[in-house]
């Protein structure tokens, strides 16, 4: 696995130009007087100054403009296509719906890069809004396809909570190099620049309300697949997108060639999340998402990484996560037992249970919004060049202040502290092992004799070396998936064994954290290309 993600000449700490967007850090490096002295006690948490924050709020940059700016950093694509059917009207402080336009002039024409300017071209880049059934339902889509060759493989990428497809700007070019593949990125319904219909859960039953919240996203994804006439595809989901990818695979079996989960949320089994409103630990994963500085993450290796993690024989076994995941608990399960928890502050638990999202606070805060957002963006993007970090900050703020919609699903899916109310570890072994009918559904009145069981699919877990997401949960899921495979094949015929495609593995991206696709993008892209080529080869020889 290449080391270029961290050791390339352009990233040599001895030659790298200033990269951190934190005003406080820049001031420390120059020992110059700083506005931080005028920001008060919270200056370190919210590095953007009041004046700068007010200017950004007043500028009111539309989401379409912010997305276009971020995508302009894609190599070989100087003028990215950006449809303006959504996100062109600057957000207001009211709760009006996001503007969706059918006007022809707002539809973006595809952009082609030729082989003279693009060494991996020719390629076609497209931005469009895909309308779905119902009122105000549409998904924002960005795609890349190689021209002058047929493609029979599709990669679909799903972002995390509250984010958007623009966060994958470091991956589009690298992943679209693989011959025979078309790459799609989607904004989840109610997030990014997709439409933002009102989010409602009608059931009072705990499990049914969780299912309703999941279905709100996965039904839209399935409708998009049908509309695009895609039969099989590889699904990549990051964080909440990874959680939804598993939910999709379970509800709509038979359509995935491979499932790739990049630092997925909701894998471990935590008793404080699956029971009544029990709070989680004070140092929760949600807090780490807000406070972890990515410049430190990308410059350092995990000090607890044992030598076995650095050898070719077991390059992806770090810490004691695998042994911890495989150690049975008192119930005989391979899931590691949870340690006693201390409660979160009552006010935070109250806000979570009241479904008041972080983005609600951004919207309510008016001119202070950009400064609040800088508390997250300055840490998430501190490893990037200043101009790219600024573009991502503006993009994030333009999305965060949009009308609330899909964000309200979070409280139904996760408990305070970002542990799942219905953990994936309890059901992920069913991915690729369901009975499906001839019409491709898992719930059908077709006679049992006409139904067949899936032959399993490869499932890949990916984590950052310094990920705050619990990698032990990934190893426990790997073990559970492989145990299920052994159980299924125990009484299988030789032909059934030959047809089985099920597998699971955990991979680690060096010197990266939760946002491994961005912090360790070069190694991430390399690993992804390898997985994509393996899928292509399997189809050719299968």
C-alpha positions as a printed Julia matrix, in Angstrom:
542×3 Matrix{Float64}:
   0.0     0.0     0.0
   1.52    3.27   -1.05
   2.79    5.76    1.46
   2.2     8.74   -0.83
  -0.74    9.87    1.26
   1.56   11.09    3.97
   5.12   10.93    2.75
   4.93   12.54   -0.68
   7.32   15.35   -1.47
   4.5    17.9    -1.55
   3.51   16.94    2.0
   7.0    16.96    3.52
   6.69   18.96    6.76
  10.05   20.55    6.04
   8.88   22.08    2.76
   5.12   22.4     3.18
   3.68   25.87    3.11
   1.33   27.08    5.77
  -1.82   24.94    5.71
  -3.91   25.49    8.81
  -6.91   27.81    8.52
  -6.96   28.41   12.27
  -6.22   32.07   12.86
  -4.99   31.28   16.35
  -2.46   28.74   15.05
  -1.17   31.1    12.39
  -0.69   33.76   15.02
   1.2    31.37   17.27
   3.56   30.49   14.44
   4.31   34.14   13.7
   4.15   35.34   17.34
   2.11   38.26   16.03
  -0.74   39.93   17.89
  -3.96   38.19   17.05
  -7.67   38.83   17.05
  -7.95   35.86   19.4
  -7.12   38.27   22.21
 -10.27   40.15   21.24
 -12.44   37.02   20.89
 -12.63   36.22   24.56
 -12.44   32.89   26.32
 -14.04   30.95   23.41
 -11.61   32.15   20.75
  -9.85   28.8    20.68
 -13.09   26.94   20.05
 -14.42   29.32   17.4
 -11.37   30.74   15.6
 -13.29   32.84   13.06
 -13.44   36.44   14.2
 -16.68   38.34   14.73
 -15.99   40.67   11.81
 -15.16   37.82    9.42
 -18.18   35.86   10.62
 -20.5    38.8    10.05
 -19.08   39.3     6.55
 -19.73   35.66    5.65
 -23.24   35.81    7.01
 -23.91   39.02    5.09
 -22.44   37.57    1.87
 -25.03   34.76    2.1
 -23.24   32.54   -0.43
 -25.73   30.14   -2.08
 -25.06   26.42   -1.73
 -24.76   25.96   -5.51
 -21.99   28.57   -5.64
 -20.18   27.03   -2.67
 -20.41   23.53   -4.15
 -19.08   24.8    -7.48
 -16.08   26.37   -5.76
 -15.2    23.15   -3.93
 -15.52   21.0    -7.07
 -13.26   23.4    -8.96
 -10.36   21.9    -6.99
 -10.84   18.55   -8.76
  -7.7    17.92  -10.86
  -8.09   18.42  -14.63
 -11.58   19.88  -14.15
 -11.22   23.64  -14.24
 -14.9    24.47  -14.73
 -17.06   21.81  -13.04
 -20.69   21.48  -14.11
 -23.09   22.69  -11.43
 -26.82   22.59  -11.92
 -28.67   25.44  -10.27
 -32.02   23.73   -9.77
 -31.44   23.82   -6.02
 -29.3    25.92   -3.75
 -29.31   29.12   -5.8
 -31.58   31.09   -3.52
 -29.63   32.28   -0.5
 -31.03   30.65    2.65
 -33.23   32.76    4.87
 -33.95   32.6     8.54
 -37.46   31.32    7.8
 -38.4    27.67    7.37
 -39.49   27.94    3.75
 -38.77   24.96    1.53
 -35.65   24.81   -0.61
 -36.29   26.24   -4.05
 -36.46   23.55   -6.76
 -36.55   24.82  -10.33
 -37.43   23.01  -13.56
 -36.13   25.83  -15.72
 -33.96   24.66  -18.62
 -31.34   27.34  -18.04
 -30.7    25.93  -14.57
 -29.82   22.47  -15.93
 -26.05   22.13  -16.27
 -24.58   20.73  -19.48
 -22.03   17.93  -19.01
 -18.37   18.92  -19.11
 -15.86   16.8   -21.03
 -12.14   16.66  -20.43
 -10.07   15.37  -23.35
  -6.95   13.26  -23.19
  -4.75   16.23  -24.02
  -5.66   18.08  -20.82
  -6.67   15.02  -18.8
  -4.1    12.17  -18.74
  -6.82    9.76  -17.61
  -9.41   11.07  -20.04
 -11.47   11.52  -21.95
 -14.05   11.75  -19.16
 -17.47   13.32  -18.77
 -18.54   15.11  -15.61
 -22.2    15.77  -14.89
 -24.21   17.59  -12.22
 -27.96   17.08  -12.12
 -31.04   16.92   -9.95
 -32.87   13.58  -10.18
 -36.57   14.0    -9.5
 -38.34   11.34   -7.41
 -42.02   10.6    -6.88
 -43.95   12.75   -4.46
 -43.83   16.39   -3.53
 -40.45   18.1    -3.22
 -38.39   14.88   -3.47
 -35.21   15.0    -5.54
 -31.57   13.91   -5.13
 -28.55   15.98   -6.05
 -26.18   13.88   -8.15
 -22.61   14.35   -9.4
 -21.17   11.71  -11.73
 -18.02   10.93  -13.69
 -17.75    8.44  -16.53
 -14.97    7.42  -18.85
 -15.68    7.99  -22.53
 -14.74    5.86  -25.51
 -15.28    2.68  -23.5
 -18.22    0.71  -22.19
 -18.87    0.66  -18.46
 -20.56   -2.22  -16.69
 -19.75   -1.27  -13.1
 -21.15    1.54  -10.97
 -19.88    3.07   -7.74
 -22.33    5.07   -5.62
 -20.96    7.27   -2.81
 -22.97    8.48    0.2
 -21.75   11.23    2.54
 -22.14   11.52    6.3
 -24.52   13.43    8.55
 -25.29   16.97    7.41
 -22.54   16.91    4.79
 -22.7    16.88    0.99
 -21.16   15.26   -2.07
 -18.64   18.08   -2.36
 -16.69   16.57    0.53
 -15.59   13.81   -1.89
 -13.78   16.31   -4.14
 -10.44   14.59   -3.46
 -11.83   11.24   -4.65
 -13.76   11.84   -7.87
 -10.74   12.06  -10.14
  -8.81    9.18   -8.6
 -11.72    6.75   -8.49
 -12.88    7.51  -12.03
  -9.55    6.29  -13.43
 -10.64    2.65  -13.18
 -11.69    1.31  -16.6
 -15.26    0.14  -16.95
 -16.63    2.14  -14.01
 -19.0     5.08  -13.67
 -18.8     6.99  -10.39
 -21.83    8.61   -8.76
 -22.04   10.73   -5.6
 -25.42   11.58   -4.1
 -26.63   14.02   -1.51
 -28.94   12.15    0.86
 -32.55   13.25    0.77
 -32.99   16.28    2.99
 -29.25   17.04    3.08
 -26.69   18.76    0.87
 -28.35   20.2    -2.23
 -31.0    17.53   -2.47
 -34.55   18.71   -1.88
 -35.62   19.13    1.72
 -39.12   17.81    2.31
 -40.56   17.86    5.8
 -39.26   14.96    7.87
 -41.89   13.16    9.9
 -42.02    9.88   11.81
 -45.58    8.7    12.49
 -45.1     5.56   14.57
 -44.98    5.69   18.36
 -43.32    2.28   18.55
 -39.57    2.5    19.17
 -38.41   -0.01   16.55
 -40.94    1.09   13.97
 -39.88    4.72   14.34
 -36.25    3.71   13.76
 -37.3     1.81   10.63
 -39.33    4.79    9.41
 -36.32    7.08    9.79
 -34.06    4.66    7.9
 -36.64    4.12    5.15
 -36.88    7.85    4.56
 -33.34    7.72    3.13
 -33.06    4.21    1.68
 -36.37    4.36   -0.17
 -35.12    7.47   -1.97
 -31.88    5.67   -2.87
 -33.78    2.7    -4.28
 -36.07    4.97   -6.27
 -33.0     6.7    -7.68
 -31.48    3.31   -8.65
 -34.63    2.28  -10.49
 -34.86    5.62  -12.27
 -31.21    5.36  -13.41
 -31.83    1.77  -14.58
 -28.92    0.42  -12.55
 -29.18   -3.27  -11.69
 -25.99   -3.85   -9.69
 -23.64   -1.38   -8.05
 -20.95   -1.03   -5.42
 -22.12    1.14   -2.52
 -19.69    3.26   -0.49
 -21.01    5.04    2.58
 -19.17    7.24    5.06
 -20.31    7.59    8.69
 -24.12    7.99    8.62
 -23.95    7.16    4.91
 -22.37    3.84    5.9
 -25.19    3.16    8.34
 -27.74    3.88    5.61
 -25.82    1.7     3.16
 -26.31   -1.29    5.47
 -29.98   -0.41    5.94
 -30.36   -0.27    2.15
 -28.65   -3.64    1.65
 -31.02   -5.25    4.16
 -34.21   -3.75    2.76
 -33.36   -4.01   -0.94
 -31.22   -7.13   -1.36
 -29.82   -8.4    -4.62
 -28.53   -5.13   -6.05
 -25.09   -4.73   -4.48
 -21.86   -6.06   -5.95
 -19.87   -4.9    -2.92
 -20.51   -2.89    0.25
 -17.79   -0.53    1.48
 -18.27    1.14    4.86
 -15.91    4.02    5.59
 -15.86    4.67    9.35
 -19.55    3.79    9.65
 -21.55    5.07   12.58
 -23.78    2.76   14.58
 -21.89   -0.54   14.46
 -21.13   -1.35   18.14
 -23.75   -2.62   20.53
 -24.14   -0.16   23.39
 -26.76   -0.9    26.09
 -27.16    2.78   26.89
 -28.27    3.48   23.32
 -30.65    0.58   22.76
 -32.61    1.06   25.99
 -34.41    4.08   27.41
 -32.94    7.57   27.15
 -29.7     6.61   28.87
 -26.91    9.12   28.23
 -23.51    8.18   26.9
 -20.0     8.98   28.16
 -18.79   12.57   28.39
 -16.01   11.84   25.89
 -18.47   10.65   23.28
 -17.77   10.13   19.61
 -19.86   13.18   18.85
 -17.61   15.35   20.98
 -14.53   13.95   19.29
 -15.98   14.82   15.89
 -16.18   18.44   16.98
 -12.87   18.73   18.81
 -10.32   16.47   17.08
  -7.78   18.53   15.1
  -7.09   16.92   11.74
  -3.71   18.55   11.19
  -2.44   16.64   14.22
  -4.25   13.52   12.99
  -2.64   13.56    9.56
   0.85   14.34   10.87
   1.08   11.61   13.5
   0.78    7.86   13.66
  -1.18    6.11   16.36
   1.31    5.64   19.22
  -0.49    2.45   20.25
  -0.02    0.86   16.84
   1.84   -2.41   17.45
   4.55   -3.77   15.18
   2.14   -6.41   13.87
   0.1    -3.63   12.31
   3.08   -2.52   10.26
   3.95   -5.88    8.77
   2.72   -7.14    5.44
   1.13  -10.13    7.11
  -1.35   -8.17    9.21
  -1.22   -4.62    8.05
  -4.73   -3.79    9.18
  -4.75   -5.15   12.73
  -4.03   -2.22   15.0
  -4.42   -1.7    18.71
  -6.0    -4.8    20.2
  -9.22   -4.23   18.34
  -9.37   -7.58   16.6
  -8.65   -9.64   19.7
 -11.05   -7.48   21.68
 -13.76   -8.02   19.09
 -13.21  -11.77   19.0
 -13.26  -12.24   22.77
 -16.7   -13.59   23.78
 -18.59  -11.74   26.47
 -20.79  -13.26   29.17
 -23.53  -13.91   26.65
 -21.22  -15.85   24.36
 -21.36  -13.07   21.79
 -18.23  -11.78   20.1
 -19.27   -8.17   20.66
 -17.1    -6.54   23.34
 -18.96   -5.62   26.52
 -19.56   -1.97   27.18
 -17.82   -0.21   30.03
 -19.89    1.63   32.62
 -21.01    4.98   31.31
 -21.21    8.38   32.92
 -24.06   10.66   31.94
 -23.77   13.48   29.47
 -24.89   16.91   30.66
 -28.66   16.96   31.08
 -29.03   19.98   28.82
 -27.32   18.12   25.95
 -29.47   15.03   26.44
 -32.54   17.26   26.53
 -31.63   19.0    23.27
 -30.93   15.65   21.6
 -34.2    14.07   22.74
 -36.05   17.25   21.76
 -34.55   16.78   18.27
 -32.84   20.15   18.24
 -30.03   19.64   15.75
 -26.66   21.45   15.71
 -27.77   23.06   12.46
 -30.82   24.55   14.18
 -28.43   26.48   16.38
 -26.5    27.66   13.31
 -29.74   28.9    11.73
 -30.94   30.59   14.91
 -27.61   32.29   15.57
 -27.8    34.59   12.54
 -24.51   36.49   12.05
 -22.82   34.31   14.68
 -23.47   31.2    12.55
 -20.24   31.25   10.52
 -18.25   31.58   13.73
 -19.99   28.59   15.31
 -19.36   26.54   12.16
 -15.68   27.51   12.21
 -15.36   25.6    15.48
 -15.92   22.41   13.43
 -14.45   23.31   10.04
 -11.21   24.73   11.44
 -10.49   21.32   12.99
 -11.89   19.1    10.25
  -9.93   20.82    7.46
  -6.85   22.06    9.3
  -4.6    19.75    7.26
  -5.61   21.32    3.93
  -4.2    24.35    2.1
  -5.91   27.53    3.34
  -7.87   28.23    0.17
  -9.35   24.72    0.09
 -10.12   24.81    3.8
 -11.9    28.14    3.31
 -13.91   26.76    0.37
 -15.02   23.78    2.47
 -15.92   26.04    5.38
 -18.11   28.2     3.12
 -19.64   25.07    1.58
 -20.38   23.56    5.0
 -21.95   26.77    6.28
 -24.08   27.11    3.13
 -25.46   23.59    3.75
 -25.82   23.81    7.51
 -28.05   26.88    7.31
 -30.49   25.36    4.82
 -33.98   24.42    5.92
 -33.97   21.54    8.41
 -35.08   18.22    6.94
 -33.11   14.95    6.92
 -31.04   16.11    9.88
 -34.02   15.44   12.18
 -33.7    11.69   11.56
 -30.59   11.58   13.72
 -32.37   11.47   17.08
 -34.43    8.48   15.93
 -31.38    6.55   14.7
 -28.7     7.46   17.24
 -28.79    8.03   20.97
 -26.85   10.92   22.56
 -23.17   10.28   21.93
 -23.66    8.78   18.44
 -24.38    5.14   19.38
 -27.11    3.45   17.36
 -30.51    2.7    18.84
 -30.58   -0.35   16.55
 -26.91   -1.34   16.27
 -25.65   -2.7    12.97
 -23.72   -5.44   14.77
 -27.06   -7.12   15.5
 -28.1    -7.33   11.84
 -25.17   -6.85    9.5
 -24.66  -10.61    9.21
 -27.9   -10.65    7.21
 -26.42   -8.53    4.42
 -26.1   -10.71    1.33
 -27.87  -13.66    3.01
 -31.54  -12.87    2.46
 -34.17  -14.7     0.52
 -35.15  -12.75   -2.58
 -37.93  -13.3    -5.07
 -37.67  -13.24   -8.87
 -38.68   -9.56   -8.89
 -35.76   -8.7    -6.61
 -37.63   -7.98   -3.39
 -37.18   -9.6    -0.01
 -40.84   -9.23    0.99
 -43.09  -10.85   -1.57
 -46.1   -13.13   -1.82
 -44.25  -15.28   -4.33
 -44.24  -18.94   -3.31
 -41.24  -19.97   -1.2
 -40.15  -22.41   -3.89
 -39.6   -19.51   -6.27
 -37.39  -17.62   -3.85
 -33.64  -17.96   -3.66
 -31.06  -16.95   -1.1
 -28.39  -14.42   -1.9
 -24.88  -15.8    -2.33
 -23.29  -13.23   -0.04
 -21.43  -10.06   -1.0
 -17.97   -8.74   -0.07
 -18.17   -6.22    2.79
 -15.23   -3.93    3.47
 -14.82   -1.85    6.63
 -12.4     1.07    6.41
 -11.19    3.2     9.31
  -8.62    5.9     9.84
  -5.57    5.05   11.91
  -6.57    7.78   14.39
 -10.31    7.28   13.96
 -12.51    8.12   16.92
 -15.1     5.69   15.61
 -14.89    2.34   17.41
 -12.86    0.05   15.14
 -13.44   -2.83   17.56
 -17.03   -2.76   16.34
 -15.75   -3.21   12.78
 -13.69   -6.25   13.71
 -16.62   -7.67   15.67
 -18.84   -7.21   12.61
 -16.2    -8.86   10.42
 -16.18  -11.85   12.75
 -19.98  -12.05   12.84
 -20.23  -11.9     9.03
 -17.66  -14.65    8.6
 -19.36  -16.77   11.27
 -22.63  -16.45    9.36
 -20.87  -17.54    6.18
 -19.52  -20.64    7.91
 -23.0   -21.41    9.22
 -24.61  -21.04    5.77
 -21.96  -23.11    3.98
 -21.88  -25.85    6.58
 -24.63  -27.77    4.79
 -24.07  -26.29    1.31
 -23.34  -28.32   -1.8
 -19.97  -27.96   -3.59
 -21.7   -25.85   -6.27
 -23.24  -23.55   -3.65
 -19.86  -23.13   -2.0
 -18.34  -22.2    -5.34
 -21.02  -19.58   -6.0
 -20.71  -17.96   -2.57
 -19.25  -14.44   -2.66
 -19.54  -13.52    0.99
 -16.52  -12.09    2.81
 -15.61   -9.36    5.28
 -12.43   -7.5     6.13
 -11.26   -4.41    8.02
  -8.75   -1.99    6.48
  -6.96    0.96    8.05
  -5.86    4.16    6.29
  -2.64    5.47    7.81
  -2.42    8.91    9.39
  -6.12    9.59    8.95
  -9.08   10.01   11.27
 -12.83    9.73   10.84
 -12.82   11.6     7.51
 -10.33    9.16    6.01
 -11.46    9.84    2.42
 -10.24   13.42    2.87
  -7.42   13.18    5.41
  -5.76   10.14    3.82
  -7.22   10.62    0.37
  -4.31    9.25   -1.67
  -4.13    5.94    0.19
  -7.92    5.83    0.39
  -8.18    6.23   -3.39
  -5.56    3.56   -3.93
  -7.39    1.09   -1.7
 -10.69    1.92   -3.4
  -9.23    1.38   -6.87
  -7.97   -2.01   -5.77
 -11.42   -2.96   -4.46
 -13.04   -1.75   -7.67
 -10.63   -3.73   -9.86
 -11.24   -6.86   -7.77
 -14.97   -6.44   -8.35
 -14.41   -6.05  -12.09
 -12.16   -9.11  -12.21
 -14.71  -11.17  -10.28
 -17.41  -10.26  -12.76
 -15.15  -11.14  -15.7
 -14.2   -14.55  -14.31
 -17.49  -15.26  -12.54
